[in-house]
């Protein structure tokens, strides 16, 4: 491998590293898996990415495949930001804002920019990117785009995919392409190109045409979904666009070198309602009814009694004067951010009326400090994710399922029963308005018993979500963990189309192999860490 590192270092402006400690540092992300890269590359510019891809393509043509895995901050929980070949680290150098267009509000960035920093800059222009994940302070925009991340504001504003307008992407052979919505004329030009890009357009267009009817039924009946490839969004009446396909592809189809995103006007003056429920059924009923308001709330988030009890034990100050005792089964936070004050008030009034009808204890806050104290409770789920009890750690394995909203209550009941059956302690929190909640049971990965339990639990949980018409991942992506269930989720025919897509873009399987498509259970089992930790995040206190 040193020869490869040597060659790359001679040709790249950015650094190449093969030291054992650098490779060890990048051998984990925030998933339960580990894989040590052969070398680490810090691209300084698009040309460095291009040259690396070109080189690995040429080696692959000669029968030696060295994979490339793109990496932002490595906060991926699905095992998609690790690999055994070249690990390409974007935040080191490729972290600039290239353009912020004050007229359109569009922003163009390099993928390694820290999401939180970008958001701060946008806020100084009274704009923001609504689908920010809870890991905003420490993840990159490139990782968020590659995962199709979303978060607490996605109920109203949707996921990352809806905000990416255009990209520059380095293909597996080192060619650079620009993606955006193409008119018929622009598409026929692409179809005529005698390049790898042309080959991709031709093969993909034919594949989509052949499977038109099949792909019409590809989306599960949920309000957010980061599983699979978004093939249903590529060829539409209003144009042909590869952008939505690269979003959520987890670096398996190309390496993103530049991203143009649309932003939204930010309204700091919000109304926040906190409602306490003692009955899960009533909470789910009200969540359904709140979704029918003339405008969707900007957030509808929950934390459950287990999380509240956990906070009471470990950080009781957070609850004082904010949540009434005895602690409720569910605390719901309902936010309205409509820019028109009258409309915001009207919606908050309707919500209050509904809560009164069901005699639910609640309070309404518009003052910044009071709202922040409430949000802090929701964000305190971070205390759970970084919690350990002896060798047992809160681990992300069944943390991101999403079901049809009308089945939320049934789903939560089934999840609590699952925890009981497996005798696992876990709290539940997240995006109730989308029926997409997070949970991380405490397990000890150094114990054979827990490692065996792990795969049984995975099967039971993901089959439950799929049987309810849900998706295995609302926002965190398939990676290795959920790649195991992708065929079950979409069925063999659509899965076969996904495999063909992968082959079209990545014929030598050099782009993040073993992620999303053709995930091997044996390989995944062999990659489970003996000890789980969040070492990459300890600079920041994670929130979730
Ligand atoms: C405590 C915690 C909370 C979280 N909360 C959320 C949440 O609310 N919502 C959510 O969606 N996710 C959440 N996540 C998951 C994760 O943090 C996000 O998806 C995040 O956006 C990933 O960004 P990253 O920079 O860490 O990417 P990484 O982990 O480095 O990479 C993620 C994926 O993107 C690919 N990638 C990175 N850069 C590029 C590139 N330039 N070109 C092509 N592919 C690339 C990688 O190969 C990998 O497949 C959370 C994680 C943690 C640990």
Coordinates of C-alpha atoms and ligand atoms in Angstrom, one line a residue:
X1 CA 0.0 0.0 0.0
X2 CA 3.0 2.3 0.6
X3 CA 3.5 2.4 -3.2
X4 CA -0.1 3.7 -3.6
X5 CA 0.4 6.2 -0.9
X6 CA 3.7 7.3 -2.4
X7 CA 2.1 7.7 -5.8
X8 CA -0.8 9.7 -4.5
X9 CA 1.4 12.0 -2.3
X10 CA 3.5 12.8 -5.4
X11 CA 0.4 13.8 -7.4
X12 CA -1.9 15.4 -4.8
X13 CA -1.6 18.9 -3.2
X14 CA -3.3 17.6 -0.1
X15 CA -1.7 15.2 2.4
X16 CA -1.6 11.4 2.4
X17 CA -1.1 9.5 5.6
X18 CA -0.4 5.9 6.4
X19 CA 0.6 6.2 10.0
X20 CA -1.0 3.6 12.3
X21 CA -2.5 6.2 14.7
X22 CA -4.2 8.1 11.8
X23 CA -5.6 4.9 10.4
X24 CA -6.7 3.8 13.9
X25 CA -8.4 7.2 14.5
X26 CA -10.4 6.8 11.3
X27 CA -11.3 3.1 11.9
X28 CA -14.6 4.0 13.6
X29 CA -17.5 6.4 13.0
X30 CA -20.4 6.6 15.5
X31 CA -21.8 3.2 14.4
X32 CA -21.1 -0.1 16.2
X33 CA -18.7 -1.1 13.4
X34 CA -15.0 -0.8 12.8
X35 CA -12.8 -1.1 9.7
X36 CA -9.2 0.2 9.4
X37 CA -8.4 2.2 6.3
X38 CA -5.2 1.4 4.3
X39 CA -4.5 5.1 4.0
X40 CA -5.9 8.6 4.7
X41 CA -6.2 11.4 2.1
X42 CA -6.9 15.0 2.9
X43 CA -7.9 16.5 -0.5
X44 CA -7.2 20.2 -0.9
X45 CA -9.3 20.7 -3.9
X46 CA -11.5 18.9 -6.5
X47 CA -8.4 18.0 -8.5
X48 CA -7.1 16.0 -5.6
X49 CA -10.4 14.0 -5.5
X50 CA -10.3 13.6 -9.2
X51 CA -6.7 12.3 -9.3
X52 CA -7.4 9.8 -6.5
X53 CA -10.5 8.5 -8.2
X54 CA -8.7 8.3 -11.5
X55 CA -5.8 6.4 -9.9
X56 CA -8.0 3.8 -8.1
X57 CA -10.0 3.4 -11.3
X58 CA -6.9 2.6 -13.3
X59 CA -5.8 0.1 -10.6
X60 CA -9.3 -1.5 -10.7
X61 CA -9.1 -1.8 -14.5
X62 CA -5.9 -3.9 -13.8
X63 CA -7.8 -6.1 -11.3
X64 CA -6.8 -4.3 -8.1
X65 CA -9.7 -2.5 -6.5
X66 CA -8.9 -0.1 -3.7
X67 CA -12.1 1.4 -2.3
X68 CA -12.6 5.1 -1.6
X69 CA -14.8 6.2 1.3
X70 CA -15.6 9.9 1.7
X71 CA -15.8 11.2 5.2
X72 CA -17.1 14.3 6.8
X73 CA -17.0 14.3 10.6
X74 CA -17.7 10.6 10.9
X75 CA -20.9 11.0 12.9
X76 CA -22.6 8.4 10.8
X77 CA -24.4 5.8 12.9
X78 CA -24.9 3.3 10.1
X79 CA -21.3 2.4 9.5
X80 CA -21.0 4.3 6.2
X81 CA -18.1 6.6 7.0
X82 CA -15.5 3.8 7.4
X83 CA -13.7 1.6 4.9
X84 CA -10.6 -0.5 4.3
X85 CA -9.1 1.4 1.4
X86 CA -8.6 5.2 1.0
X87 CA -10.5 7.3 3.6
X88 CA -11.0 10.7 2.0
X89 CA -11.3 13.4 4.8
X90 CA -13.1 16.5 3.6
X91 CA -13.3 18.9 6.6
X92 CA -9.5 19.5 6.8
X93 CA -9.3 21.7 3.7
X94 CA -12.5 21.6 1.7
X95 CA -14.6 23.8 4.0
X96 CA -15.2 27.0 2.3
X97 CA -18.4 28.9 1.5
X98 CA -17.9 29.7 -2.2
X99 CA -21.0 31.9 -2.8
X100 CA -24.0 33.2 -0.9
X101 CA -26.4 34.8 -3.4
X102 CA -28.4 37.4 -1.5
X103 CA -31.1 37.6 -4.2
X104 CA -32.0 33.9 -4.4
X105 CA -30.7 32.9 -0.9
X106 CA -28.8 30.0 -2.5
X107 CA -25.5 29.1 -1.0
X108 CA -22.6 27.1 -2.6
X109 CA -20.2 25.3 -0.4
X110 CA -17.4 22.8 -0.3
X111 CA -18.6 19.5 1.3
X112 CA -16.3 19.6 4.4
X113 CA -17.8 22.8 5.9
X114 CA -19.1 22.4 9.4
X115 CA -22.9 22.5 9.3
X116 CA -23.1 24.6 12.5
X117 CA -20.7 27.2 11.1
X118 CA -22.6 27.4 7.9
X119 CA -25.9 27.8 9.7
X120 CA -24.4 30.6 11.9
X121 CA -23.3 32.5 8.7
X122 CA -26.7 32.0 7.1
X123 CA -28.5 33.3 10.3
X124 CA -26.5 36.5 10.1
X125 CA -28.3 37.0 6.8
X126 CA -31.7 36.0 8.3
X127 CA -31.7 32.7 6.5
X128 CA -31.2 29.1 7.5
X129 CA -31.1 25.5 6.3
X130 CA -34.1 23.9 7.9
X131 CA -33.3 20.2 7.6
X132 CA -30.3 20.4 10.0
X133 CA -29.7 17.2 12.0
X134 CA -29.2 17.1 15.8
X135 CA -25.5 16.6 15.1
X136 CA -25.4 20.1 13.5
X137 CA -22.6 21.4 15.7
X138 CA -20.1 18.7 14.7
X139 CA -21.1 17.2 11.3
X140 CA -20.4 18.5 7.8
X141 CA -22.8 19.5 5.1
X142 CA -21.3 16.9 2.8
X143 CA -22.2 14.2 5.3
X144 CA -25.6 15.6 5.8
X145 CA -26.2 15.7 2.0
X146 CA -24.8 12.2 1.4
X147 CA -27.1 10.9 4.2
X148 CA -30.1 13.0 3.2
X149 CA -30.2 14.1 6.9
X150 CA -33.1 15.8 8.5
X151 CA -34.2 16.9 11.9
X152 CA -36.6 18.7 14.2
X153 CA -37.7 21.2 11.5
X154 CA -38.3 18.6 8.8
X155 CA -41.9 18.1 9.7
X156 CA -42.7 21.4 8.0
X157 CA -39.7 21.9 5.7
X158 CA -38.8 18.4 4.6
X159 CA -35.4 16.7 4.3
X160 CA -32.0 17.7 2.8
X161 CA -32.9 16.4 -0.6
X162 CA -35.5 19.1 -1.1
X163 CA -32.8 21.8 -0.5
X164 CA -30.0 20.6 -2.8
X165 CA -30.2 22.5 -6.1
X166 CA -27.0 21.5 -7.8
X167 CA -23.7 19.7 -7.2
X168 CA -20.3 19.0 -8.6
X169 CA -19.5 15.3 -8.3
X170 CA -16.3 13.3 -9.1
X171 CA -17.3 10.1 -10.7
X172 CA -15.6 6.7 -10.1
X173 CA -13.3 7.2 -13.0
X174 CA -12.2 10.7 -12.0
X175 CA -14.5 12.6 -14.4
X176 CA -16.2 15.6 -12.9
X177 CA -19.9 16.3 -13.6
X178 CA -22.3 19.0 -12.7
X179 CA -25.8 18.0 -11.7
X180 CA -29.0 20.1 -11.8
X181 CA -32.5 19.8 -13.2
X182 CA -32.1 19.4 -17.0
X183 CA -34.5 20.4 -19.7
X184 CA -35.3 17.9 -22.5
X185 CA -32.7 19.6 -24.7
X186 CA -30.0 19.6 -22.0
X187 CA -30.7 15.9 -21.4
X188 CA -30.4 14.9 -25.0
X189 CA -27.0 16.7 -25.1
X190 CA -25.9 14.6 -22.1
X191 CA -27.2 11.4 -23.7
X192 CA -25.0 12.1 -26.7
X193 CA -21.7 12.6 -24.7
X194 CA -18.9 10.1 -25.6
X195 CA -17.7 10.1 -22.0
X196 CA -18.4 8.1 -18.8
X197 CA -21.0 10.8 -17.9
X198 CA -22.7 10.1 -21.2
X199 CA -22.7 6.3 -20.5
X200 CA -24.3 6.9 -17.1
X201 CA -27.1 9.1 -18.5
X202 CA -27.8 6.6 -21.3
X203 CA -27.8 3.5 -19.0
X204 CA -29.8 5.2 -16.3
X205 CA -32.4 6.7 -18.6
X206 CA -33.0 3.3 -20.1
X207 CA -33.1 1.6 -16.7
X208 CA -35.7 4.2 -15.4
X209 CA -37.8 3.8 -18.6
X210 CA -37.8 0.0 -18.3
X211 CA -38.8 0.1 -14.7
X212 CA -41.2 3.1 -14.8
X213 CA -44.2 1.2 -13.4
X214 CA -42.2 -0.6 -10.7
X215 CA -40.7 2.7 -9.5
X216 CA -44.0 4.4 -9.2
X217 CA -44.8 2.3 -6.1
X218 CA -41.3 2.5 -4.6
X219 CA -41.9 4.9 -1.7
X220 CA -43.2 3.5 1.6
X221 CA -46.1 5.4 3.0
X222 CA -44.1 7.5 5.4
X223 CA -43.4 11.3 5.5
X224 CA -39.6 10.9 5.4
X225 CA -37.2 8.3 4.1
X226 CA -33.5 8.0 3.7
X227 CA -33.4 4.3 2.6
X228 CA -32.3 3.2 -0.9
X229 CA -31.7 5.4 -3.9
X230 CA -34.3 8.1 -4.7
X231 CA -34.9 6.8 -8.3
X232 CA -38.4 8.1 -8.3
X233 CA -37.2 11.7 -8.3
X234 CA -34.7 11.5 -11.2
X235 CA -36.9 11.5 -14.3
X236 CA -39.9 13.7 -13.8
X237 CA -42.2 15.8 -16.0
X238 CA -40.4 19.0 -15.1
X239 CA -36.9 17.6 -16.0
X240 CA -34.2 15.0 -15.5
X241 CA -32.0 15.4 -12.4
X242 CA -29.2 13.3 -10.9
X243 CA -29.0 15.5 -7.8
X244 CA -31.6 13.7 -5.7
X245 CA -29.9 10.4 -6.5
X246 CA -26.5 11.5 -5.1
X247 CA -28.3 12.9 -2.0
X248 CA -28.7 10.0 0.4
X249 CA -26.4 7.7 -1.7
X250 CA -23.8 7.7 1.1
X251 CA -20.8 8.1 -1.2
X252 CA -21.6 4.9 -3.1
X253 CA -22.2 6.6 -6.5
X254 CA -19.8 9.5 -6.6
X255 CA -17.7 11.9 -4.5
X256 CA -19.4 15.3 -3.9
X257 CA -17.0 18.2 -4.4
X258 CA -19.4 21.1 -4.3
X259 CA -23.0 21.7 -3.3
X260 CA -25.5 24.4 -4.0
X261 CA -28.3 24.6 -1.5
X262 CA -31.5 26.7 -1.3
X263 CA -32.1 28.3 2.1
X264 CA -35.2 29.6 3.9
X265 CA -36.0 32.8 5.6
X266 CA -35.5 32.4 9.4
X267 CA -38.2 33.5 11.8
X268 CA -36.7 33.8 15.4
X269 CA -40.1 34.8 16.9
X270 CA -41.7 31.4 17.4
X271 CA -44.5 30.1 19.6
X272 CA -43.7 27.0 21.6
X273 CA -46.3 24.8 23.4
X274 CA -45.2 22.1 25.8
X275 CA -47.9 19.5 26.5
X276 CA -47.7 16.7 29.1
X277 CA -49.5 13.5 28.4
X278 CA -50.2 10.6 30.8
X279 CA -51.8 8.5 28.0
X280 CA -49.8 7.5 25.0
X281 CA -52.9 6.9 23.0
X282 CA -54.2 10.4 23.5
X283 CA -50.8 11.8 22.7
X284 CA -50.8 10.0 19.3
X285 CA -54.4 10.9 18.6
X286 CA -53.6 14.6 19.1
X287 CA -50.4 14.4 17.1
X288 CA -52.5 13.1 14.2
X289 CA -55.0 15.9 14.6
X290 CA -52.3 18.6 14.8
X291 CA -51.0 17.4 11.5
X292 CA -54.4 18.5 10.0
X293 CA -53.9 22.2 11.0
X294 CA -54.0 24.6 8.0
X295 CA -50.2 24.9 8.3
X296 CA -48.0 22.2 9.7
X297 CA -46.2 23.2 12.9
X298 CA -42.4 23.8 12.4
X299 CA -41.7 21.1 15.0
X300 CA -43.6 18.4 16.8
X301 CA -41.1 16.6 19.0
X302 CA -41.4 14.2 21.9
X303 CA -39.4 12.9 24.8
X304 CA -40.8 9.9 26.8
X305 CA -40.9 9.3 30.5
X306 CA -37.8 7.1 30.4
X307 CA -35.8 10.0 29.1
X308 CA -37.3 12.4 31.6
X309 CA -36.5 10.1 34.4
X310 CA -33.0 9.7 33.1
X311 CA -32.6 13.5 33.0
X312 CA -34.1 13.8 36.5
X313 CA -31.4 11.4 37.8
X314 CA -28.4 12.8 35.9
X315 CA -29.2 16.5 35.3
X316 CA -32.2 17.4 37.4
X317 CA -31.7 21.2 37.0
X318 CA -32.9 20.9 33.4
X319 CA -36.4 19.9 34.6
X320 CA -36.8 22.3 37.5
X321 CA -39.7 24.7 37.0
X322 CA -40.0 23.4 33.4
X323 CA -41.8 20.0 33.7
X324 CA -44.5 19.4 36.3
X325 CA -44.2 16.5 38.7
X326 CA -45.1 13.6 38.6
X327 CA -43.3 13.2 35.3
X328 CA -45.6 12.6 32.3
X329 CA -45.5 9.6 30.0
X330 CA -44.8 11.9 27.1
X331 CA -43.7 15.5 26.8
X332 CA -44.7 17.0 23.5
X333 CA -43.1 20.2 22.1
X334 CA -45.1 21.9 19.4
X335 CA -43.6 24.9 17.6
X336 CA -45.0 27.4 15.2
X337 CA -42.6 29.7 13.2
X338 CA -45.0 31.3 10.7
X339 CA -43.5 34.7 9.7
X340 CA -46.9 36.3 9.8
X341 CA -47.6 36.9 13.5
X342 CA -51.4 36.7 13.2
X343 CA -51.2 33.3 11.4
X344 CA -48.8 32.0 14.1
X345 CA -51.1 33.1 16.9
X346 CA -54.1 31.6 15.1
X347 CA -52.5 28.2 14.7
X348 CA -51.2 28.2 18.3
X349 CA -54.8 29.0 19.4
X350 CA -56.2 26.1 17.5
X351 CA -53.6 23.8 19.0
X352 CA -54.4 25.0 22.5
X353 CA -58.1 24.5 21.9
X354 CA -57.4 20.9 20.9
X355 CA -55.3 20.3 24.0
X356 CA -58.0 21.8 26.1
X357 CA -60.6 19.5 24.5
X358 CA -58.6 16.5 25.7
X359 CA -57.9 18.1 29.0
X360 CA -54.1 17.9 28.4
X361 CA -51.9 20.0 30.8
X362 CA -49.9 22.4 28.7
X363 CA -48.2 25.8 28.6
X364 CA -47.5 28.3 25.8
X365 CA -44.2 30.2 25.6
X366 CA -43.1 33.0 23.3
X367 CA -40.3 34.4 25.5
X368 CA -36.8 33.2 24.3
X369 CA -35.4 32.0 27.6
X370 CA -38.5 29.9 28.5
X371 CA -38.5 28.3 25.1
X372 CA -34.8 27.5 25.3
X373 CA -35.3 25.8 28.7
X374 CA -37.9 23.6 27.0
X375 CA -35.8 22.8 24.0
X376 CA -32.9 21.9 26.3
X377 CA -35.0 19.0 27.6
X378 CA -35.6 17.7 24.1
X379 CA -31.9 18.1 23.3
X380 CA -30.9 16.3 26.5
X381 CA -31.3 13.0 24.7
X382 CA -27.6 13.6 24.1
X383 CA -27.0 12.6 27.7
X384 CA -28.5 9.3 26.9
X385 CA -26.5 8.7 23.7
X386 CA -23.2 9.3 25.5
X387 CA -24.3 7.4 28.7
X388 CA -22.6 4.2 29.9
X389 CA -23.3 1.9 32.8
X390 CA -20.2 -0.2 33.5
X391 CA -19.3 -1.6 30.0
X392 CA -22.9 -1.1 28.8
X393 CA -23.3 1.8 26.4
X394 CA -26.3 3.3 24.6
X395 CA -25.8 2.0 21.1
X396 CA -27.3 3.1 17.8
X397 CA -28.7 0.0 16.2
X398 CA -32.5 0.4 16.0
X399 CA -32.4 4.2 16.2
X400 CA -34.1 5.6 13.2
X401 CA -37.2 3.7 12.1
X402 CA -40.2 5.6 10.7
X403 CA -43.8 4.4 10.3
X404 CA -47.0 5.8 8.8
X405 CA -48.2 8.5 11.2
X406 CA -51.6 6.7 11.8
X407 CA -49.7 3.7 13.2
X408 CA -47.5 5.7 15.6
X409 CA -49.3 4.5 18.7
X410 CA -49.2 0.8 17.7
X411 CA -45.5 1.2 16.8
X412 CA -44.6 2.8 20.1
X413 CA -46.5 0.0 22.0
X414 CA -44.6 -2.6 20.0
X415 CA -41.2 -0.9 20.6
X416 CA -41.8 -0.8 24.4
X417 CA -42.8 -4.5 24.3
X418 CA -39.6 -5.3 22.4
X419 CA -37.5 -3.6 25.0
X420 CA -39.3 -5.5 27.8
X421 CA -38.8 -8.8 26.0
X422 CA -35.1 -8.2 25.5
X423 CA -34.8 -6.8 29.0
X424 CA -33.2 -3.7 27.6
X425 CA -33.3 -0.2 29.1
X426 CA -33.9 2.6 26.6
X427 CA -35.5 6.0 26.3
X428 CA -37.5 7.2 23.2
X429 CA -37.4 10.7 21.7
X430 CA -37.7 12.4 18.4
X431 CA -39.8 13.6 15.6
X432 CA -43.4 12.6 16.6
X433 CA -45.0 14.6 13.8
X434 CA -43.3 12.2 11.3
X435 CA -43.6 9.1 13.5
X436 CA -39.8 8.9 13.4
X437 CA -38.3 8.4 16.8
X438 CA -34.9 7.6 18.1
X439 CA -33.8 5.1 20.8
X440 CA -30.5 3.6 21.9
X441 CA -30.7 0.6 24.2
X442 CA -27.9 0.0 26.7
X443 CA -25.8 -3.0 25.6
X444 CA -22.3 -4.4 26.3
X445 CA -20.6 -5.3 23.0
X446 CA -17.8 -7.1 24.8
X447 CA -20.2 -9.7 26.0
X448 CA -21.0 -12.7 23.7
X449 CA -24.6 -12.7 25.0
X450 CA -25.2 -9.1 24.0
X451 CA -23.6 -9.6 20.6
X452 CA -25.9 -12.5 19.9
X453 CA -28.9 -10.6 21.2
X454 CA -27.9 -7.7 18.9
X455 CA -28.6 -9.5 15.6
X456 CA -31.9 -11.0 16.9
X457 CA -33.0 -7.6 18.0
X458 CA -32.1 -6.0 14.7
X459 CA -34.1 -8.7 12.8
X460 CA -37.1 -8.3 15.0
X461 CA -37.1 -4.5 15.0
X462 CA -36.6 -3.9 11.3
X463 CA -39.1 -6.6 10.3
X464 CA -41.6 -4.9 12.6
X465 CA -41.0 -1.5 11.0
X466 CA -41.3 -3.0 7.5
X467 CA -44.4 -5.0 8.4
X468 CA -46.1 -1.8 9.5
X469 CA -45.4 -0.2 6.1
X470 CA -42.6 2.0 7.5
X471 CA -39.0 2.6 6.5
X472 CA -35.9 1.3 8.2
X473 CA -34.4 4.8 8.2
X474 CA -36.1 8.2 8.3
X475 CA -32.9 10.2 8.3
X476 CA -29.7 8.4 9.2
X477 CA -29.2 6.3 6.1
X478 CA -28.8 2.6 5.3
X479 CA -25.0 2.2 5.6
X480 CA -23.9 -1.3 6.6
X481 CA -26.4 -1.7 9.5
X482 CA -29.6 -1.1 7.5
X483 CA -28.2 -2.2 4.2
X484 CA -28.9 -5.6 5.5
X485 CA -32.7 -4.9 5.3
X486 CA -32.9 -2.9 2.1
X487 CA -34.1 -5.8 0.0
X488 CA -36.8 -6.7 2.6
X489 CA -37.9 -3.1 2.6
X490 CA -38.2 -2.5 -1.1
X491 CA -38.7 -6.1 -2.4
X492 CA -36.4 -8.1 -4.7
X493 CA -37.3 -6.3 -7.9
X494 CA -36.7 -2.7 -6.8
X495 CA -33.5 -3.9 -5.0
X496 CA -32.3 -5.4 -8.2
X497 CA -32.8 -2.0 -9.9
X498 CA -30.7 -0.4 -7.1
X499 CA -28.0 -2.9 -7.8
X500 CA -28.0 -2.0 -11.4
X501 CA -27.8 1.7 -10.6
X502 CA -24.7 1.0 -8.4
X503 CA -23.2 -0.9 -11.3
X504 CA -23.8 1.9 -13.8
X505 CA -22.1 4.5 -11.6
X506 CA -19.5 2.2 -10.0
X507 CA -18.6 -0.7 -12.3
X508 CA -15.5 -1.7 -10.3
X509 CA -17.2 -1.3 -6.9
X510 CA -14.6 1.2 -5.6
X511 CA -17.0 3.8 -4.1
X512 CA -17.7 2.9 -0.5
X513 CA -18.3 -0.8 -1.2
X514 CA -20.2 -2.8 1.4
X515 CA -22.5 0.1 2.2
X516 CA -26.2 0.2 1.2
X517 CA -26.0 -2.4 -1.6
X518 CA -24.8 -6.0 -1.4
X519 CA -24.2 -5.8 2.3
X520 CA -22.9 -9.1 3.6
X521 CA -24.2 -10.3 7.0
X522 CA -21.0 -12.2 7.7
X523 CA -18.9 -9.2 6.9
X524 CA -21.0 -7.0 9.0
X525 CA -20.9 -9.4 11.9
X526 CA -17.1 -9.5 11.7
X527 CA -17.0 -5.7 11.9
X528 CA -18.9 -5.2 15.2
X529 CA -16.7 -3.3 17.7
X530 CA -15.8 -5.0 21.0
X531 CA -16.3 -1.7 22.8
X532 CA -18.5 1.2 21.7
X533 CA -17.6 4.8 22.2
X534 CA -18.1 8.2 20.8
X535 CA -14.5 9.3 20.8
X536 CA -14.8 11.5 17.7
X537 CA -17.5 13.6 19.4
X538 CA -16.0 14.4 22.8
X539 CA -14.9 17.9 21.7
X540 CA -18.6 18.8 21.7
X541 CA -21.3 17.6 23.9
X542 CA -23.5 15.8 21.4
X543 CA -27.2 16.7 21.3
X544 CA -29.8 14.5 19.8
Ligands
LIG1 C1 -25.7 12.2 18.5 C2 -26.0 12.1 17.0 C3 -27.2 12.7 16.6 C4 -27.6 12.6 15.2 N1 -28.7 13.2 14.8 C5 -29.1 13.2 13.5 C6 -30.3 13.8 13.1 O1 -31.0 14.5 13.8 N2 -30.6 13.7 11.8 C7 -29.8 13.0 10.9 O2 -30.2 13.0 9.7 N3 -28.7 12.4 11.3 C8 -28.3 12.5 12.6 N4 -27.1 11.9 13.0 C9 -26.3 11.1 12.0 C10 -25.2 12.0 11.3 O3 -24.7 12.9 12.3 C11 -25.7 12.9 10.2 O4 -26.3 12.2 9.2 C12 -24.6 13.8 9.7 O5 -25.2 14.7 8.8 C13 -23.5 13.1 9.0 O6 -22.5 14.1 8.7 P1 -20.9 13.8 8.9 O7 -20.2 15.0 8.4 O8 -20.6 13.3 10.2 O9 -20.8 12.6 7.8 P2 -20.0 11.3 7.9 O10 -20.4 10.5 9.0 O11 -18.5 11.5 7.8 O12 -20.4 10.6 6.5 C14 -21.8 10.3 6.3 C15 -21.9 9.7 4.9 O13 -21.7 10.7 4.0 C16 -20.7 10.3 3.0 N5 -19.9 11.5 2.6 C17 -19.4 12.4 3.4 N6 -18.8 13.4 2.6 C18 -19.1 13.0 1.3 C19 -18.7 13.6 0.1 N7 -18.0 14.7 0.0 N8 -19.1 13.0 -1.0 C20 -19.8 11.8 -1.0 N9 -20.2 11.2 0.2 C21 -19.8 11.8 1.3 C22 -19.8 9.3 3.8 O14 -19.1 8.4 2.9 C23 -20.9 8.6 4.6 O15 -21.5 7.6 3.8 C24 -26.7 11.9 14.3 C25 -25.6 11.3 14.8 C26 -25.2 11.4 16.1 C27 -23.9 10.8 16.6

